[in-house]
Coordinates of C-alpha atoms in Angstrom, one line a residue:
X22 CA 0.0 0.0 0.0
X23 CA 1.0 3.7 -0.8
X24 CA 1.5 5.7 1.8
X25 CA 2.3 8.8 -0.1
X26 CA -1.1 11.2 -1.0
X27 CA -1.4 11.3 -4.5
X28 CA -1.0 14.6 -6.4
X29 CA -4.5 14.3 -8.1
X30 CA -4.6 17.1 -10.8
X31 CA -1.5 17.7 -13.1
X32 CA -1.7 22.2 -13.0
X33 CA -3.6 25.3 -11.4
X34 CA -5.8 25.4 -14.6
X35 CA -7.3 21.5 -14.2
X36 CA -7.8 22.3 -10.2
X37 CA -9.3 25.5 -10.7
X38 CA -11.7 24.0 -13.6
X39 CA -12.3 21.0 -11.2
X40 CA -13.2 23.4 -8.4
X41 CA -15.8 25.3 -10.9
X42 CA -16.5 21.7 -11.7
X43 CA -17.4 20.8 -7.8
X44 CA -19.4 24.1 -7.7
X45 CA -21.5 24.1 -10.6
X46 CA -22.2 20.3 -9.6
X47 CA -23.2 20.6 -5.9
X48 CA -26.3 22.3 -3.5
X49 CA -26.7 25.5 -4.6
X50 CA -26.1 28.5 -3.1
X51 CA -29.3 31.2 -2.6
X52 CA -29.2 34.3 -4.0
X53 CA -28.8 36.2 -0.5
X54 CA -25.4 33.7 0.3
X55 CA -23.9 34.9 -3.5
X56 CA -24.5 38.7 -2.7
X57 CA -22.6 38.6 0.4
X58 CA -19.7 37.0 -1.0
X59 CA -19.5 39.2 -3.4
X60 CA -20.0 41.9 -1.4
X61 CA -17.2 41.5 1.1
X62 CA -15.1 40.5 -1.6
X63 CA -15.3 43.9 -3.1
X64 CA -15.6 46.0 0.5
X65 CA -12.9 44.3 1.8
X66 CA -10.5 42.9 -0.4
X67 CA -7.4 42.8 1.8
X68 CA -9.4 40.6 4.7
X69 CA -12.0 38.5 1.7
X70 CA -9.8 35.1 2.1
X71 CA -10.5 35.2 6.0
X72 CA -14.2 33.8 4.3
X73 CA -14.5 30.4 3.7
X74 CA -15.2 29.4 0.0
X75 CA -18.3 28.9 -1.9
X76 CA -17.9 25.4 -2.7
X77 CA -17.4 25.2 1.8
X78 CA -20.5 26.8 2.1
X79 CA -21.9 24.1 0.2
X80 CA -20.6 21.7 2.2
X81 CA -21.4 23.1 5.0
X82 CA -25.0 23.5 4.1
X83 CA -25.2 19.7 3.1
X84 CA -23.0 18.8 6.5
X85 CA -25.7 20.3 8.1
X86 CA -28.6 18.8 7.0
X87 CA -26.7 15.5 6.9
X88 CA -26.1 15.5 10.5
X89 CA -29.3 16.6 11.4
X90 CA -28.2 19.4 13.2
X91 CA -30.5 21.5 15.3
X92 CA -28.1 23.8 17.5
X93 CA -24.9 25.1 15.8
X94 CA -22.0 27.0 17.0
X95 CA -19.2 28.9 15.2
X96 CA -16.7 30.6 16.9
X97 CA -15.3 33.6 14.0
X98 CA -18.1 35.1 12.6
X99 CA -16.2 37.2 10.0
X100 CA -19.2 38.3 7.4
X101 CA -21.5 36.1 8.7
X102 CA -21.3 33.9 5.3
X103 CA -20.7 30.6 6.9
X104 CA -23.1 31.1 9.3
X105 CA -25.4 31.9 6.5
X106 CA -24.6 28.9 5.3
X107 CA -26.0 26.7 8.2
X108 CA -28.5 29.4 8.4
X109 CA -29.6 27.8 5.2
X110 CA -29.7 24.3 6.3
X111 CA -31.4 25.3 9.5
X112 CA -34.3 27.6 8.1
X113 CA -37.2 25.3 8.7
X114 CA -36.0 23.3 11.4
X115 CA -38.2 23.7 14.3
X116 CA -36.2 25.1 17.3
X117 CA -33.3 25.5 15.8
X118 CA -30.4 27.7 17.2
X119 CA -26.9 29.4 15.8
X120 CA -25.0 31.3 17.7
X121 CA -21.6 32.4 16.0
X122 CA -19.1 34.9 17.9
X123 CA -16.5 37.8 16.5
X124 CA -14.9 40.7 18.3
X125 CA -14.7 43.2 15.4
X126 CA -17.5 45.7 14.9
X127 CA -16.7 46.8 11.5
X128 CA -17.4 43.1 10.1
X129 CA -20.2 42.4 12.8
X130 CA -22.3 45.0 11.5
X131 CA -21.7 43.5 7.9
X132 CA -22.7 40.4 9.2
X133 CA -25.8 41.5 11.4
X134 CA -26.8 43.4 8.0
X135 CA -26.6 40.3 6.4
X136 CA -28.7 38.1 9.1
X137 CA -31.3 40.8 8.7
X138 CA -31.7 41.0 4.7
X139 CA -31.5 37.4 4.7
X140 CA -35.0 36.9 7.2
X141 CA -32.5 34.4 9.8
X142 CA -32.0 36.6 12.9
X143 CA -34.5 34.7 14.8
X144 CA -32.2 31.9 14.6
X145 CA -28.9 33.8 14.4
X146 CA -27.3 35.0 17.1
X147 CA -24.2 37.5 17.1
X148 CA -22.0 37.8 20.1
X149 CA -19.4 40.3 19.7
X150 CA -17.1 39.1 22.1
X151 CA -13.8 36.7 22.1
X152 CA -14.7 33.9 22.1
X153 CA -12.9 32.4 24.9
X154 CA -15.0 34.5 27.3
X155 CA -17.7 33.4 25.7
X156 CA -17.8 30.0 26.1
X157 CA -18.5 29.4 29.6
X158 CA -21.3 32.1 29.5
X159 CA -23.1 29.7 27.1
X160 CA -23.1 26.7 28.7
X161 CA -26.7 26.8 29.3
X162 CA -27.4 27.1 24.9
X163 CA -25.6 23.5 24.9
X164 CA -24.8 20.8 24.0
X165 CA -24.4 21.8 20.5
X166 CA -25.1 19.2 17.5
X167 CA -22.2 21.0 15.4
X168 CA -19.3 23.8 16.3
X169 CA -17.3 25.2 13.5
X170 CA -13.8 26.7 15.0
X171 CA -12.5 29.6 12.3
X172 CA -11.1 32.6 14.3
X173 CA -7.7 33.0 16.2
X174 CA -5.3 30.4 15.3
X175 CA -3.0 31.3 18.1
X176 CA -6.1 30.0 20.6
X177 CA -7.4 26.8 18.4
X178 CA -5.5 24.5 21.3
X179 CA -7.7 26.0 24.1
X180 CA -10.9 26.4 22.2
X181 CA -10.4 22.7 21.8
X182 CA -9.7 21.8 25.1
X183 CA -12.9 24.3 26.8
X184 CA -15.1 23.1 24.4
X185 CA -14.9 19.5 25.8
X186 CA -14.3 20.3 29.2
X187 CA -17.2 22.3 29.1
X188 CA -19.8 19.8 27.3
X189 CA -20.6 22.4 25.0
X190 CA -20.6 19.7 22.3
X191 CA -23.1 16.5 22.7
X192 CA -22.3 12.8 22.4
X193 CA -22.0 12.3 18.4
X194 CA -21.7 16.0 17.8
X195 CA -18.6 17.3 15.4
X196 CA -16.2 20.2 16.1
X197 CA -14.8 21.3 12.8
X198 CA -11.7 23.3 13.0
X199 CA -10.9 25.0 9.7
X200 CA -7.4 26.0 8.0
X201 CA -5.9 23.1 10.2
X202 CA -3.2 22.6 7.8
X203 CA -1.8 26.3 6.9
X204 CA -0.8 26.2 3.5
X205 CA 1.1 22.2 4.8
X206 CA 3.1 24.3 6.8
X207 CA 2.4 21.9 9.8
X208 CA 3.4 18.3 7.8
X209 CA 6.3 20.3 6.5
X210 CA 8.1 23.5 6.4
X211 CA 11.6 22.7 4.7
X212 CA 10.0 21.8 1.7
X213 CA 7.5 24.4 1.6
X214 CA 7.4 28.2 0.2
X215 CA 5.1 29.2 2.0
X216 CA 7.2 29.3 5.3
X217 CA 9.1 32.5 3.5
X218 CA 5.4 33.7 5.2
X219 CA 6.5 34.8 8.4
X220 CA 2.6 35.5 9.7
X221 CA 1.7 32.3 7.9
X222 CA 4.6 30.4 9.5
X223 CA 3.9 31.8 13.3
X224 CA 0.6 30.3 12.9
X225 CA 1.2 27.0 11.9
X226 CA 2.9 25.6 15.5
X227 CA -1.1 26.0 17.7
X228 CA -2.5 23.9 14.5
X229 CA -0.3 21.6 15.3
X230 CA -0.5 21.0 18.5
X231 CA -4.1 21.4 17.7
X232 CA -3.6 18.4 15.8
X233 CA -2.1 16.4 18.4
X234 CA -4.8 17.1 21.3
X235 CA -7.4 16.3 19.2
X236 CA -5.5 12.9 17.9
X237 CA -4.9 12.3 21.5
X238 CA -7.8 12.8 23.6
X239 CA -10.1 9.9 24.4
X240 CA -13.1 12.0 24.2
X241 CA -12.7 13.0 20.1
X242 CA -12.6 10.4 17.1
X243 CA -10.5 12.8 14.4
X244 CA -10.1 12.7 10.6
X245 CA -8.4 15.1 8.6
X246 CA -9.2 15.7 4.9
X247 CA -6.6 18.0 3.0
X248 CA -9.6 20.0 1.3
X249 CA -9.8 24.4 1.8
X250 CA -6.6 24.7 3.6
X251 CA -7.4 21.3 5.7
X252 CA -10.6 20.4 7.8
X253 CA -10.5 18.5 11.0
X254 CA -13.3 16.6 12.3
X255 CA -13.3 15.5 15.7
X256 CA -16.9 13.3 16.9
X257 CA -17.4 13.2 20.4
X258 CA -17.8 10.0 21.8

Protein backbone atom coordinates (compact mmCIF):
# COMPACT_ATOMS: atom_id res chain seq x y z
CA UNK A 1 0.00 0.00 0.00
CA UNK A 2 0.96 3.68 -0.76
CA UNK A 3 1.48 5.69 1.80
CA UNK A 4 2.25 8.84 -0.11
CA UNK A 5 -1.07 11.18 -1.00
CA UNK A 6 -1.45 11.31 -4.51
CA UNK A 7 -0.97 14.56 -6.40
CA UNK A 8 -4.53 14.27 -8.13
CA UNK A 9 -4.57 17.08 -10.80
CA UNK A 10 -1.50 17.73 -13.15
CA UNK A 11 -1.68 22.18 -12.96
CA UNK A 12 -3.64 25.34 -11.45
CA UNK A 13 -5.77 25.43 -14.56
CA UNK A 14 -7.29 21.53 -14.22
CA UNK A 15 -7.82 22.31 -10.20
CA UNK A 16 -9.27 25.51 -10.70
CA UNK A 17 -11.73 24.05 -13.62
CA UNK A 18 -12.35 21.05 -11.22
CA UNK A 19 -13.24 23.44 -8.43
CA UNK A 20 -15.84 25.31 -10.91
CA UNK A 21 -16.50 21.65 -11.69
CA UNK A 22 -17.41 20.81 -7.83
CA UNK A 23 -19.44 24.10 -7.72
CA UNK A 24 -21.52 24.07 -10.57
CA UNK A 25 -22.15 20.29 -9.55
CA UNK A 26 -23.16 20.59 -5.88
CA UNK A 27 -26.26 22.31 -3.55
CA UNK A 28 -26.68 25.46 -4.58
CA UNK A 29 -26.07 28.53 -3.10
CA UNK A 30 -29.33 31.17 -2.60
CA UNK A 31 -29.16 34.33 -4.03
CA UNK A 32 -28.79 36.23 -0.52
CA UNK A 33 -25.40 33.73 0.30
CA UNK A 34 -23.94 34.87 -3.50
CA UNK A 35 -24.55 38.65 -2.71
CA UNK A 36 -22.64 38.55 0.43
CA UNK A 37 -19.69 37.02 -0.95
CA UNK A 38 -19.50 39.15 -3.42
CA UNK A 39 -19.95 41.95 -1.38
CA UNK A 40 -17.16 41.46 1.15
CA UNK A 41 -15.13 40.51 -1.56
CA UNK A 42 -15.25 43.85 -3.08
CA UNK A 43 -15.64 46.02 0.50
CA UNK A 44 -12.90 44.34 1.84
CA UNK A 45 -10.52 42.86 -0.42
CA UNK A 46 -7.44 42.80 1.82
CA UNK A 47 -9.39 40.59 4.67
CA UNK A 48 -11.95 38.47 1.69
CA UNK A 49 -9.78 35.15 2.10
CA UNK A 50 -10.50 35.22 6.00
CA UNK A 51 -14.15 33.80 4.27
CA UNK A 52 -14.47 30.42 3.65
CA UNK A 53 -15.21 29.42 -0.02
CA UNK A 54 -18.26 28.86 -1.92
CA UNK A 55 -17.91 25.36 -2.69
CA UNK A 56 -17.43 25.21 1.81
CA UNK A 57 -20.52 26.76 2.14
CA UNK A 58 -21.85 24.14 0.16
CA UNK A 59 -20.62 21.73 2.19
CA UNK A 60 -21.41 23.09 5.05
CA UNK A 61 -25.01 23.48 4.14
CA UNK A 62 -25.17 19.71 3.06
CA UNK A 63 -22.99 18.78 6.46
CA UNK A 64 -25.67 20.28 8.10
CA UNK A 65 -28.63 18.81 7.03
CA UNK A 66 -26.70 15.50 6.86
CA UNK A 67 -26.14 15.47 10.49
CA UNK A 68 -29.34 16.60 11.38
CA UNK A 69 -28.16 19.42 13.18
CA UNK A 70 -30.50 21.49 15.29
CA UNK A 71 -28.10 23.76 17.50
CA UNK A 72 -24.88 25.07 15.83
CA UNK A 73 -22.00 26.99 16.98
CA UNK A 74 -19.24 28.95 15.21
CA UNK A 75 -16.68 30.56 16.92
CA UNK A 76 -15.29 33.56 14.03
CA UNK A 77 -18.07 35.10 12.61
CA UNK A 78 -16.23 37.23 10.01
CA UNK A 79 -19.21 38.31 7.42
CA UNK A 80 -21.50 36.10 8.67
CA UNK A 81 -21.28 33.89 5.26
CA UNK A 82 -20.70 30.56 6.86
CA UNK A 83 -23.09 31.14 9.29
CA UNK A 84 -25.43 31.89 6.45
CA UNK A 85 -24.60 28.87 5.34
CA UNK A 86 -26.00 26.67 8.18
CA UNK A 87 -28.54 29.37 8.43
CA UNK A 88 -29.64 27.81 5.24
CA UNK A 89 -29.71 24.26 6.29
CA UNK A 90 -31.45 25.31 9.46
CA UNK A 91 -34.29 27.63 8.13
CA UNK A 92 -37.20 25.35 8.73
CA UNK A 93 -36.04 23.27 11.43
CA UNK A 94 -38.20 23.66 14.30
CA UNK A 95 -36.18 25.07 17.33
CA UNK A 96 -33.29 25.55 15.80
CA UNK A 97 -30.38 27.74 17.21
CA UNK A 98 -26.95 29.44 15.82
CA UNK A 99 -25.01 31.25 17.74
CA UNK A 100 -21.65 32.41 15.97
CA UNK A 101 -19.09 34.93 17.86
CA UNK A 102 -16.47 37.82 16.53
CA UNK A 103 -14.90 40.75 18.32
CA UNK A 104 -14.69 43.16 15.44
CA UNK A 105 -17.49 45.73 14.86
CA UNK A 106 -16.71 46.80 11.50
CA UNK A 107 -17.36 43.07 10.05
CA UNK A 108 -20.18 42.40 12.77
CA UNK A 109 -22.33 45.01 11.47
CA UNK A 110 -21.67 43.52 7.85
CA UNK A 111 -22.67 40.41 9.23
CA UNK A 112 -25.80 41.50 11.40
CA UNK A 113 -26.81 43.42 8.03
CA UNK A 114 -26.62 40.28 6.41
CA UNK A 115 -28.68 38.11 9.06
CA UNK A 116 -31.26 40.78 8.67
CA UNK A 117 -31.74 41.04 4.72
CA UNK A 118 -31.47 37.37 4.66
CA UNK A 119 -35.04 36.90 7.20
CA UNK A 120 -32.49 34.36 9.79
CA UNK A 121 -31.95 36.56 12.90
CA UNK A 122 -34.54 34.70 14.81
CA UNK A 123 -32.21 31.88 14.60
CA UNK A 124 -28.88 33.76 14.45
CA UNK A 125 -27.32 35.05 17.12
CA UNK A 126 -24.19 37.52 17.08
CA UNK A 127 -21.97 37.85 20.07
CA UNK A 128 -19.39 40.26 19.67
CA UNK A 129 -17.11 39.11 22.09
CA UNK A 130 -13.82 36.67 22.13
CA UNK A 131 -14.72 33.89 22.13
CA UNK A 132 -12.88 32.42 24.86
CA UNK A 133 -15.00 34.45 27.26
CA UNK A 134 -17.72 33.43 25.68
CA UNK A 135 -17.82 30.04 26.07
CA UNK A 136 -18.53 29.40 29.61
CA UNK A 137 -21.32 32.06 29.49
CA UNK A 138 -23.12 29.70 27.07
CA UNK A 139 -23.12 26.73 28.65
CA UNK A 140 -26.73 26.76 29.28
CA UNK A 141 -27.41 27.08 24.94
CA UNK A 142 -25.64 23.49 24.88
CA UNK A 143 -24.76 20.82 24.04
CA UNK A 144 -24.38 21.78 20.53
CA UNK A 145 -25.06 19.16 17.47
CA UNK A 146 -22.21 21.00 15.38
CA UNK A 147 -19.33 23.79 16.31
CA UNK A 148 -17.32 25.15 13.50
CA UNK A 149 -13.80 26.69 14.97
CA UNK A 150 -12.47 29.64 12.27
CA UNK A 151 -11.06 32.58 14.34
CA UNK A 152 -7.75 33.04 16.23
CA UNK A 153 -5.28 30.39 15.32
CA UNK A 154 -3.04 31.25 18.06
CA UNK A 155 -6.09 29.97 20.59
CA UNK A 156 -7.35 26.76 18.40
CA UNK A 157 -5.52 24.51 21.34
CA UNK A 158 -7.72 26.02 24.12
CA UNK A 159 -10.89 26.37 22.16
CA UNK A 160 -10.44 22.72 21.76
CA UNK A 161 -9.69 21.78 25.11
CA UNK A 162 -12.92 24.28 26.77
CA UNK A 163 -15.10 23.14 24.38
CA UNK A 164 -14.89 19.48 25.83
CA UNK A 165 -14.30 20.32 29.19
CA UNK A 166 -17.24 22.29 29.07
CA UNK A 167 -19.78 19.79 27.35
CA UNK A 168 -20.61 22.37 24.99
CA UNK A 169 -20.62 19.66 22.29
CA UNK A 170 -23.08 16.54 22.67
CA UNK A 171 -22.25 12.84 22.40
CA UNK A 172 -22.00 12.33 18.41
CA UNK A 173 -21.68 15.99 17.78
CA UNK A 174 -18.64 17.33 15.38
CA UNK A 175 -16.25 20.16 16.07
CA UNK A 176 -14.78 21.32 12.82
CA UNK A 177 -11.73 23.33 12.96
CA UNK A 178 -10.94 25.04 9.74
CA UNK A 179 -7.41 25.98 8.04
CA UNK A 180 -5.87 23.07 10.15
CA UNK A 181 -3.24 22.63 7.82
CA UNK A 182 -1.81 26.25 6.88
CA UNK A 183 -0.78 26.19 3.50
CA UNK A 184 1.11 22.21 4.83
CA UNK A 185 3.11 24.34 6.78
CA UNK A 186 2.37 21.92 9.82
CA UNK A 187 3.38 18.26 7.81
CA UNK A 188 6.30 20.28 6.45
CA UNK A 189 8.12 23.51 6.38
CA UNK A 190 11.61 22.70 4.74
CA UNK A 191 10.00 21.76 1.74
CA UNK A 192 7.48 24.36 1.58
CA UNK A 193 7.42 28.20 0.20
CA UNK A 194 5.06 29.23 2.03
CA UNK A 195 7.20 29.32 5.34
CA UNK A 196 9.07 32.51 3.47
CA UNK A 197 5.44 33.72 5.18
CA UNK A 198 6.45 34.80 8.41
CA UNK A 199 2.61 35.45 9.66
CA UNK A 200 1.72 32.32 7.87
CA UNK A 201 4.60 30.43 9.53
CA UNK A 202 3.92 31.84 13.29
CA UNK A 203 0.60 30.33 12.90
CA UNK A 204 1.19 26.95 11.90
CA UNK A 205 2.91 25.56 15.47
CA UNK A 206 -1.07 26.04 17.73
CA UNK A 207 -2.53 23.95 14.47
CA UNK A 208 -0.31 21.61 15.28
CA UNK A 209 -0.51 21.01 18.54
CA UNK A 210 -4.11 21.36 17.67
CA UNK A 211 -3.58 18.41 15.81
CA UNK A 212 -2.14 16.38 18.40
CA UNK A 213 -4.76 17.15 21.26
CA UNK A 214 -7.44 16.29 19.17
CA UNK A 215 -5.51 12.87 17.89
CA UNK A 216 -4.87 12.26 21.51
CA UNK A 217 -7.79 12.85 23.55
CA UNK A 218 -10.10 9.87 24.40
CA UNK A 219 -13.14 11.98 24.19
CA UNK A 220 -12.73 12.97 20.15
CA UNK A 221 -12.60 10.35 17.05
CA UNK A 222 -10.50 12.83 14.44
CA UNK A 223 -10.10 12.72 10.65
CA UNK A 224 -8.39 15.10 8.63
CA UNK A 225 -9.25 15.71 4.94
CA UNK A 226 -6.62 18.00 2.99
CA UNK A 227 -9.63 20.05 1.31
CA UNK A 228 -9.80 24.36 1.83
CA UNK A 229 -6.62 24.73 3.57
CA UNK A 230 -7.39 21.34 5.65
CA UNK A 231 -10.62 20.43 7.76
CA UNK A 232 -10.53 18.49 11.03
CA UNK A 233 -13.31 16.63 12.27
CA UNK A 234 -13.33 15.47 15.67
CA UNK A 235 -16.92 13.32 16.91
CA UNK A 236 -17.43 13.19 20.37
CA UNK A 237 -17.78 10.01 21.84
Amino acid sequence: MKDEGPVIFPNEIVSFAVYRYCKEHSVPLPDHLVKLAYFTQGHLPDLSEMMVSPLQAQYFIWLAKTLQAKRILEIGCFCGFSALAFAEALKDVEGAKIITTDIDPKTCQIAREAFASAGVEDIVTLIEAPAIETLPKIQHEGPFDLVFIDADKQSYPNYFSTLLDLGLIRKGGVLIADNILKRGLVADIENNPAAADKDELERAPPLKMYNTLAAGDPRVEVVILPVFDGLSFARVL
